[in-house]
Each structure stands twice: as C-alpha cells, then as structure tokens.
Coordinates of N, CA, C and O in Angstrom, one line a residue:
X1 N 12.9 -0.5 -3.7 CA 13.2 -1.3 -4.5 C 13.4 -0.9 -6.2 O 12.6 0.0 -6.9
X2 N 14.4 -1.9 -6.8 CA 14.4 -1.9 -7.8 C 13.0 -2.3 -9.1 O 13.0 -3.0 -8.8
X3 N 13.6 -1.7 -9.7 CA 12.7 -2.6 -11.2 C 13.4 -2.8 -12.4 O 14.1 -2.4 -12.8
X4 N 12.7 -3.7 -13.0 CA 13.2 -4.3 -13.9 C 13.0 -4.2 -15.3 O 11.4 -4.6 -15.3
X5 N 12.9 -3.9 -16.3 CA 12.4 -4.2 -18.1 C 13.0 -4.8 -18.8 O 13.6 -6.0 -18.5
X6 N 11.3 -6.0 -18.5 CA 11.9 -6.9 -19.5 C 10.7 -6.8 -20.8 O 9.8 -5.7 -20.6
X7 N 10.8 -7.5 -21.9 CA 10.1 -7.3 -23.1 C 9.3 -8.7 -23.3 O 10.0 -10.0 -23.3
X8 N 7.7 -8.6 -23.3 CA 7.1 -10.0 -23.6 C 6.2 -9.2 -24.7 O 5.6 -8.4 -25.0
X9 N 6.3 -10.5 -25.7 CA 5.6 -10.4 -27.3 C 6.4 -8.6 -28.0 O 5.3 -7.7 -28.1
X10 N 6.9 -7.8 -27.1 CA 7.6 -6.7 -28.1 C 6.9 -5.6 -27.6 O 7.6 -4.3 -27.9
X11 N 6.6 -5.6 -26.4 CA 6.1 -4.7 -25.4 C 7.1 -4.7 -24.1 O 6.9 -5.8 -23.6
X12 N 7.2 -3.2 -23.5 CA 7.8 -3.2 -22.6 C 7.5 -3.2 -21.6 O 6.2 -2.5 -21.4
X13 N 7.1 -4.4 -19.8 CA 7.0 -3.9 -19.0 C 7.9 -4.2 -17.8 O 9.0 -3.9 -18.8
X14 N 7.7 -3.2 -17.1 CA 8.8 -3.0 -15.7 C 7.6 -4.2 -14.9 O 6.6 -3.9 -14.3
X15 N 8.7 -4.8 -13.8 CA 8.1 -5.5 -12.9 C 9.3 -5.2 -11.7 O 10.1 -5.1 -11.8
X16 N 8.9 -5.0 -10.4 CA 9.3 -4.7 -9.5 C 10.6 -6.3 -8.6 O 9.5 -7.1 -8.8
X17 N 11.1 -5.9 -8.5 CA 12.6 -7.3 -7.8 C 12.3 -7.0 -6.3 O 11.2 -6.4 -5.3
X18 N 12.0 -8.8 -6.3 CA 11.2 -8.6 -5.1 C 12.8 -9.9 -4.1 O 13.1 -10.6 -4.5
X19 N 12.6 -9.4 -3.1 CA 14.0 -10.3 -2.6 C 13.2 -11.3 -1.1 O 11.8 -10.8 -1.6
X20 N 14.2 -12.1 -0.8 CA 13.5 -12.8 0.1 C 13.0 -12.9 1.5 O 11.8 -12.9 2.0
X21 N 13.4 -11.1 1.8 CA 13.0 -10.5 3.2 C 11.6 -9.8 2.3 O 10.1 -10.6 3.5
X22 N 11.6 -8.8 1.6 CA 10.3 -8.9 1.4 C 8.8 -9.4 1.3 O 8.0 -9.2 1.5
X23 N 9.4 -11.0 0.1 CA 8.8 -12.1 0.0 C 7.9 -12.4 1.5 O 6.6 -12.7 1.7
X24 N 9.0 -12.6 2.0 CA 8.7 -13.5 3.5 C 7.8 -12.4 3.8 O 6.3 -12.9 5.2
X25 N 8.1 -11.4 4.6 CA 6.7 -10.4 5.1 C 5.8 -10.7 4.2 O 4.6 -10.6 5.5
X26 N 5.6 -9.8 2.8 CA 4.3 -10.4 2.7 C 3.7 -11.3 2.6 O 2.6 -11.5 3.5
X27 N 4.1 -12.8 3.1 CA 3.4 -14.1 3.0 C 3.1 -14.2 4.7 O 2.3 -14.5 4.8
X28 N 4.1 -14.0 5.5 CA 3.3 -13.5 6.9 C 2.8 -12.9 6.9 O 1.3 -13.1 7.7
X29 N 2.4 -11.4 6.4 CA 1.0 -10.7 7.3 C -0.3 -11.2 5.8 O -1.1 -11.0 6.6
X30 N 0.0 -12.1 4.8 CA -0.9 -12.6 3.8 C -1.4 -13.3 5.2 O -2.6 -13.5 4.8
X31 N -1.3 -14.1 5.6 CA -1.8 -14.9 6.4 C -1.4 -15.0 7.7 O -1.8 -15.7 8.7
X32 N -1.4 -13.6 8.5 CA -1.4 -13.5 9.9 C -0.8 -14.3 10.6 O -1.1 -14.6 11.6
X33 N 0.5 -14.9 10.6 CA 1.4 -15.4 11.1 C 2.7 -14.1 11.8 O 3.2 -13.2 10.8
X34 N 2.4 -14.5 13.3 CA 3.7 -13.6 14.1 C 4.6 -14.1 13.5 O 5.4 -15.3 13.6
X35 N 6.1 -12.8 13.7 CA 6.9 -13.1 13.6 C 7.7 -12.2 13.8 O 7.4 -10.6 14.3
X36 N 9.2 -11.9 14.0 CA 10.3 -11.1 14.2 C 11.2 -11.2 13.7 O 11.5 -12.0 13.2
X37 N 11.8 -9.5 13.7 CA 13.3 -9.9 12.6 C 14.0 -9.5 13.5 O 14.0 -8.2 14.5
X38 N 14.9 -10.6 13.6 CA 16.4 -10.4 14.4 C 17.9 -10.1 13.8 O 17.5 -10.6 12.1
X39 N 18.6 -8.7 14.0 CA 20.0 -8.6 12.9 C 20.8 -9.6 13.9 O 21.2 -8.7 15.2
X40 N 22.2 -9.4 13.1 CA 23.6 -10.0 13.7 C 24.4 -9.8 12.7 O 24.6 -10.6 11.5
X41 N 24.8 -8.7 12.8 CA 26.5 -8.1 11.6 C 25.4 -8.1 10.7 O 23.9 -7.8 10.7
X42 N 26.0 -8.0 9.4 CA 25.3 -8.6 8.1 C 23.7 -9.2 7.7 O 23.1 -9.0 6.2
X43 N 24.1 -9.9 8.7 CA 22.2 -10.9 8.5 C 21.1 -10.3 9.4 O 21.6 -10.6 10.5
X44 N 20.6 -11.3 9.1 CA 18.8 -10.7 9.1 C 18.4 -11.7 9.0 O 19.0 -12.6 8.5
X45 N 17.5 -12.7 10.3 CA 16.6 -13.3 10.7 C 15.1 -13.1 11.0 O 14.7 -12.4 11.3
X46 N 13.9 -14.0 10.1 CA 13.0 -13.8 10.6 C 12.7 -15.3 11.1 O 12.5 -16.1 10.6
X47 N 12.1 -14.8 12.2 CA 11.6 -16.2 13.3 C 9.9 -16.1 13.1 O 9.5 -15.3 14.1
X48 N 9.6 -17.3 13.4 CA 8.4 -17.4 12.9 C 7.9 -18.8 13.7 O 8.8 -20.2 13.2
X49 N 6.7 -19.0 13.2 CA 6.0 -20.2 13.7 C 5.1 -21.1 12.7 O 4.3 -20.0 12.6
X50 N 5.0 -22.1 11.9 CA 4.3 -22.7 11.1 C 4.3 -24.2 10.7 O 5.1 -24.6 11.7
X51 N 3.1 -24.5 10.9 CA 2.4 -25.7 10.8 C 2.8 -26.5 12.0 O 3.3 -27.5 12.2
X52 N 2.8 -25.8 13.2 CA 3.0 -26.1 14.5 C 5.0 -26.5 14.9 O 5.8 -26.8 15.8
X53 N 5.8 -25.8 14.2 CA 7.4 -26.3 14.2 C 7.8 -24.4 14.4 O 6.9 -23.8 13.4
X54 N 9.1 -24.6 14.8 CA 9.6 -23.1 15.1 C 10.7 -23.3 14.1 O 11.1 -23.9 13.2
X55 N 10.5 -21.9 13.4 CA 11.4 -21.9 12.2 C 12.0 -20.1 11.9 O 11.7 -19.6 12.6
X56 N 13.0 -20.1 11.2 CA 13.4 -18.8 11.1 C 14.3 -18.8 9.6 O 15.1 -19.8 9.2
X57 N 13.9 -18.0 8.6 CA 14.6 -17.2 7.7 C 15.9 -16.3 7.4 O 15.7 -15.2 7.8
X58 N 16.9 -17.5 7.5 CA 18.6 -16.5 7.7 C 18.5 -15.7 6.6 O 18.7 -16.5 5.1
X59 N 18.6 -14.1 5.7 CA 18.8 -13.6 5.0 C 20.2 -12.8 4.6 O 19.9 -12.3 6.0
X60 N 21.0 -12.4 3.6 CA 22.2 -11.9 3.8 C 22.3 -10.5 2.4 O 21.2 -11.0 1.7
X61 N 22.1 -9.5 3.4 CA 21.6 -8.0 2.5 C 22.7 -8.3 0.7 O 22.6 -8.2 -0.2
X62 N 23.4 -8.9 1.0 CA 24.5 -8.9 0.1 C 23.9 -10.0 -0.8 O 24.4 -10.0 -1.8
X63 N 23.4 -10.7 -0.7 CA 22.6 -11.6 -1.6 C 20.8 -12.2 -1.3 O 20.8 -12.8 -0.5
X64 N 20.5 -11.2 -1.8 CA 18.6 -10.3 -1.4 C 18.3 -11.5 -2.3 O 16.6 -11.9 -1.6
X65 N 18.8 -12.5 -3.0 CA 17.5 -13.8 -3.1 C 18.1 -15.0 -3.3 O 17.4 -16.2 -3.1
X66 N 18.9 -15.2 -2.1 CA 19.3 -16.3 -1.5 C 18.5 -16.4 -0.3 O 18.7 -15.5 0.6
X67 N 18.1 -17.1 0.9 CA 17.8 -17.8 2.3 C 18.0 -19.1 2.0 O 18.1 -19.9 1.7
X68 N 18.4 -19.0 3.3 CA 18.3 -20.7 4.1 C 17.2 -20.3 5.9 O 17.1 -19.7 5.9
X69 N 16.6 -21.4 5.2 CA 14.9 -21.4 5.8 C 15.6 -23.0 7.2 O 16.4 -24.1 6.8
X70 N 15.5 -22.4 8.6 CA 16.4 -23.1 9.8 C 14.8 -23.6 10.4 O 14.2 -22.9 11.0
X71 N 15.0 -25.1 10.9 CA 14.5 -25.6 12.3 C 15.4 -25.9 13.2 O 16.2 -26.3 12.8
X72 N 15.6 -24.9 14.0 CA 15.8 -25.2 15.5 C 16.1 -25.9 16.4 O 14.8 -26.3 16.5
X73 N 16.6 -26.6 16.7 CA 16.2 -27.0 18.6 C 15.7 -28.2 17.9 O 14.8 -28.6 18.7
X74 N 16.0 -29.3 17.4 CA 15.3 -30.9 17.2 C 15.6 -31.8 18.1 O 15.1 -32.7 18.5
X75 N 17.0 -31.4 18.1 CA 17.3 -32.5 19.7 C 18.6 -31.7 20.1 O 19.4 -31.3 19.9
X76 N 18.5 -32.1 20.9 CA 19.6 -31.6 22.8 C 20.3 -32.8 23.1 O 20.1 -33.8 23.5
X77 N 21.6 -32.2 22.4 CA 22.5 -33.5 23.3 C 23.0 -33.6 24.6 O 23.6 -32.4 24.9
X78 N 22.7 -35.1 25.0 CA 22.5 -35.1 27.0 C 23.9 -35.7 27.2 O 24.5 -35.2 27.6
X79 N 24.2 -36.9 26.3 CA 25.4 -38.1 26.4 C 26.0 -38.4 25.2 O 27.3 -38.5 25.3
X80 N 25.5 -38.8 24.6 CA 26.0 -40.0 23.2 C 26.2 -39.0 22.2 O 25.8 -38.8 21.2
X81 N 27.7 -38.1 22.5 CA 27.9 -36.5 21.4 C 27.8 -38.0 19.5 O 27.2 -37.4 18.9
X82 N 28.6 -38.7 19.5 CA 29.2 -39.5 18.9 C 28.1 -40.3 17.8 O 27.8 -39.9 16.9
X83 N 26.6 -40.9 18.9 CA 26.3 -41.6 18.2 C 25.0 -40.8 17.4 O 24.4 -40.5 16.5
X84 N 25.2 -38.6 18.1 CA 24.2 -38.3 16.9 C 24.9 -37.1 16.1 O 24.0 -37.0 15.1
X85 N 25.8 -37.1 16.2 CA 27.1 -37.0 15.4 C 26.7 -38.5 13.7 O 26.9 -37.5 12.7
X86 N 27.0 -39.0 13.7 CA 26.8 -40.0 13.2 C 25.3 -40.2 12.7 O 25.1 -39.8 11.7
X87 N 23.9 -39.4 13.5 CA 23.0 -39.7 12.7 C 22.6 -38.1 11.8 O 21.8 -38.8 10.8
X88 N 23.6 -37.5 12.3 CA 23.3 -35.8 11.6 C 23.9 -36.8 10.0 O 23.9 -36.0 9.0
X89 N 25.3 -37.2 9.9 CA 26.3 -37.3 8.9 C 25.2 -38.5 7.5 O 24.7 -38.1 6.3
X90 N 24.6 -39.4 8.7 CA 23.9 -40.4 7.7 C 22.3 -39.9 7.9 O 21.8 -40.1 6.1
X91 N 21.9 -38.1 7.9 CA 20.7 -37.6 7.4 C 21.1 -37.2 6.1 O 20.4 -37.0 5.3
X92 N 22.7 -36.3 5.9 CA 23.1 -36.0 4.8 C 22.8 -36.9 3.8 O 23.2 -36.2 3.0
X93 N 23.0 -37.8 4.5 CA 23.7 -39.1 3.1 C 21.8 -39.4 2.6 O 22.4 -39.9 1.0
X94 N 21.1 -39.5 3.3 CA 20.3 -40.2 3.0 C 19.3 -39.1 2.2 O 18.8 -39.4 1.4
X95 N 19.4 -38.0 2.7 CA 18.3 -36.4 2.3 C 19.3 -35.4 2.2 O 19.3 -34.6 3.1
X96 N 19.7 -35.5 1.0 CA 20.9 -34.8 1.0 C 20.4 -33.3 0.2 O 21.5 -32.5 0.8
X97 N 19.1 -32.4 0.0 CA 19.4 -31.2 0.2 C 19.1 -30.8 1.6 O 18.8 -29.6 1.7
X98 N 18.5 -31.7 2.9 CA 18.9 -31.1 3.8 C 20.2 -31.3 4.6 O 21.2 -32.1 5.1
X99 N 20.8 -29.9 5.0 CA 21.8 -30.0 6.4 C 21.4 -30.1 7.8 O 20.6 -29.5 8.2
X100 N 22.8 -31.1 8.3 CA 22.5 -30.9 9.6 C 23.5 -29.9 10.0 O 24.3 -30.2 9.9
X101 N 24.0 -29.0 11.0 CA 24.9 -28.8 12.1 C 24.8 -28.8 13.4 O 23.4 -28.6 14.5
X102 N 25.8 -28.7 14.3 CA 25.1 -27.7 15.7 C 25.3 -26.9 16.3 O 26.3 -26.1 16.2
X103 N 24.6 -26.6 17.7 CA 25.0 -24.8 17.8 C 24.7 -25.0 19.3 O 24.1 -25.7 19.7
X104 N 26.6 -25.0 19.1 CA 26.5 -25.5 20.8 C 25.9 -26.5 21.0 O 26.7 -27.9 20.3
X105 N 24.6 -27.3 21.7 CA 25.2 -28.8 21.7 C 23.6 -28.6 21.3 O 22.3 -30.0 22.0
X106 N 23.1 -28.4 20.7 CA 21.7 -28.3 19.8 C 21.9 -28.6 18.3 O 22.9 -28.6 17.6
X107 N 20.9 -29.4 18.0 CA 21.1 -29.6 16.3 C 19.7 -29.3 15.9 O 18.7 -29.1 16.1
X108 N 20.3 -28.3 14.8 CA 19.4 -27.8 13.5 C 19.5 -28.0 12.6 O 20.5 -29.0 11.8
X109 N 18.8 -28.1 11.5 CA 18.2 -28.5 10.6 C 17.8 -27.6 9.3 O 17.1 -26.4 9.9
X110 N 18.9 -27.6 8.2 CA 18.6 -26.2 7.4 C 18.5 -26.7 6.0 O 18.3 -27.7 4.9
X111 N 17.4 -26.0 5.3 CA 17.5 -26.0 3.7 C 18.7 -24.9 2.6 O 17.3 -23.7 3.7
X112 N 18.9 -24.6 1.9 CA 19.3 -23.8 1.6 C 18.7 -23.6 0.2 O 18.5 -24.6 -0.4
X113 N 18.4 -22.5 -0.5 CA 17.6 -22.0 -1.7 C 17.8 -21.2 -1.6 O 17.8 -19.6 -1.3
X114 N 17.0 -20.3 -3.3 CA 17.0 -19.1 -4.7 C 16.1 -19.2 -4.4 O 15.1 -19.9 -4.9
X115 N 15.8 -17.4 -5.1 CA 14.8 -17.0 -5.6 C 15.0 -16.7 -7.2 O 16.0 -16.0 -6.6
X116 N 14.1 -16.3 -7.9 CA 14.5 -14.8 -9.1 C 13.6 -13.8 -8.8 O 12.9 -13.5 -7.5
X117 N 14.4 -13.0 -9.0 CA 14.2 -11.3 -8.6 C 12.8 -10.6 -8.7 O 12.4 -10.2 -8.6
X118 N 12.0 -11.8 -9.9 CA 10.9 -11.5 -9.9 C 9.8 -12.1 -9.3 O 8.4 -12.0 -9.7
X119 N 10.5 -13.3 -8.8 CA 9.4 -14.1 -7.8 C 7.7 -13.1 -6.8 O 8.0 -12.3 -6.7
X120 N 7.3 -14.4 -7.6 CA 5.8 -14.0 -7.0 C 5.6 -14.1 -5.5 O 6.1 -15.5 -5.4
X121 N 5.4 -14.2 -4.9 CA 3.9 -14.5 -3.4 C 3.8 -15.9 -3.5 O 4.3 -16.4 -2.7
X122 N 3.2 -16.2 -5.0 CA 2.4 -17.5 -4.8 C 4.3 -18.3 -4.9 O 3.3 -19.9 -3.9
X123 N 5.0 -18.3 -5.5 CA 5.7 -19.2 -5.6 C 6.7 -19.1 -4.5 O 6.9 -20.2 -4.2
X124 N 7.0 -18.2 -3.8 CA 7.5 -17.8 -2.7 C 6.7 -18.6 -1.4 O 7.1 -20.0 -0.7
X125 N 5.1 -18.4 -1.3 CA 4.8 -18.8 -0.4 C 4.4 -20.9 -0.5 O 4.6 -21.3 -0.1
X126 N 4.7 -21.6 -1.2 CA 4.8 -22.7 -1.7 C 5.8 -22.9 -1.9 O 6.0 -24.4 -1.4
X127 N 7.1 -22.4 -2.0 CA 8.7 -23.0 -1.7 C 8.3 -23.1 -0.2 O 8.8 -24.0 0.4
X128 N 8.4 -21.8 0.4 CA 8.6 -21.7 1.9 C 7.7 -23.3 2.8 O 7.7 -24.2 3.6
X129 N 6.4 -23.6 1.9 CA 5.3 -25.0 2.4 C 6.3 -26.3 2.3 O 6.5 -26.6 2.9
X130 N 6.6 -26.5 0.6 CA 7.8 -27.6 0.4 C 8.7 -27.3 1.5 O 8.9 -28.5 2.1
X131 N 9.4 -26.9 1.9 CA 11.0 -26.1 2.2 C 9.7 -27.1 3.9 O 11.3 -28.2 4.5
X132 N 9.3 -26.8 4.3 CA 9.4 -26.8 5.8 C 8.5 -28.4 5.7 O 8.9 -28.1 6.7
X133 N 7.9 -28.8 5.1 CA 7.8 -30.2 4.6 C 8.6 -30.8 5.1 O 9.1 -31.8 5.7
X134 N 10.1 -30.9 4.4 CA 11.3 -31.4 3.7 C 11.2 -31.4 5.4 O 12.3 -32.5 5.4
X135 N 11.9 -30.1 5.9 CA 12.5 -30.6 7.2 C 11.7 -31.5 7.8 O 12.4 -31.6 9.2
X136 N 10.4 -31.1 8.3 CA 9.7 -31.7 9.5 C 10.2 -33.8 8.9 O 10.3 -34.5 10.0
X137 N 10.0 -34.1 7.5 CA 10.8 -35.6 7.5 C 11.6 -35.3 7.9 O 11.6 -36.7 7.6
X138 N 12.8 -34.1 7.2 CA 14.2 -34.7 7.5 C 14.5 -35.0 9.2 O 15.2 -35.8 10.3
X139 N 13.1 -34.1 10.0 CA 13.9 -34.2 11.6 C 13.0 -35.6 12.2 O 13.5 -36.4 13.1
X140 N 11.8 -36.2 11.6 CA 11.3 -37.8 11.2 C 12.7 -38.7 11.5 O 12.8 -39.4 11.8
X141 N 13.2 -38.5 10.5 CA 13.8 -39.2 10.0 C 15.4 -39.5 11.2 O 16.2 -40.2 11.1
X142 N 15.8 -37.9 10.9 CA 17.2 -38.1 12.0 C 16.8 -38.3 13.8 O 16.9 -39.1 13.9
X143 N 15.1 -38.5 13.8 CA 14.9 -39.6 15.0 C 14.7 -41.1 14.6 O 15.6 -42.0 15.7
X144 N 14.6 -41.3 13.8 CA 14.8 -43.2 13.4 C 16.5 -42.9 13.5 O 16.8 -44.5 14.1
X145 N 17.4 -42.5 13.2 CA 18.5 -42.5 12.8 C 19.0 -43.0 14.1 O 20.0 -43.3 14.5
X146 N 18.8 -41.9 14.9 CA 19.5 -41.7 16.1 C 18.6 -43.2 17.3 O 19.6 -43.9 17.7
X147 N 17.2 -44.0 16.6 CA 17.9 -45.0 17.5 C 17.7 -46.7 16.9 O 18.2 -47.0 17.2
X148 N 18.4 -45.7 15.9 CA 19.1 -47.4 15.0 C 20.5 -47.5 15.7 O 21.6 -47.4 16.2

C-alpha cells in the first residue's frame, strides 16, 4: 500500500493510501455485512445486501478512488418498453446524480463518486449510507414516474 507524506504544522506525517476496495472491505467487516467479490476483465465488483436492498460497488484498478454504487434489478420490463424508457429519462431529469440504465430487460440505478486517497472509514461509511438512501429514493421516484 502506498504511503503519502504530508506536512502539518511543519511536522512530517505519513498516511496510508486508502482505495475504494480496501475501504469497502473494512466497512463490510466492521458491520459484519456479507459480501462477495467478482471480477470481469479489469473491473471488480463487491456484491452485498444493505438496508434491505441488494447493491454492488464497481471499481477499477486503473481508477482506485472512483466507484459506482449500483442498485440492480429494480424493475423488469414486461411489455411497455417505451413507458419504462420515458420514466428512466424523467428520473435522470428530476434526480440528476442518479443514473438509470438497462441491462438486458432490467432497470439498474447507479451513483458515481470519488474518494480522496487519504479517506478514512468513517467518511466512506457515511458516503455509502447516503448514496444507498439516495438510490432508495430514486427507486421510489422511478416507480411513481411509471404510474404517470
């Protein structure tokens, strides 16, 4: 793990680099959340359940401070594909930080974010909690938009 040298009040300090993957694993172990790690080409996923929802964090070796928090399978398209696509576009217009996309015939929600190399576990934990709440709100709003 890389270490950074910083100067605070003219004193040299070394801090460890914290990547999304290391912080996520530390967060899951701290709260005894079961998780699995999957890999597809250069992208890794940590799949987990949290606050009653299924999520995964997607991160890439080439960008260790960038991640996507994904809420998969929020809606399966049965017949009215145009109505679902309109609801997805309207959702992204109303809640700009949440993105909706299709994976085959399933709607997924995603929030993209970054952390600083010296982020601590409390910061990351708060970020995951807030992002997951925003995804739940976005899911509710998407379902409302479908009914319009």
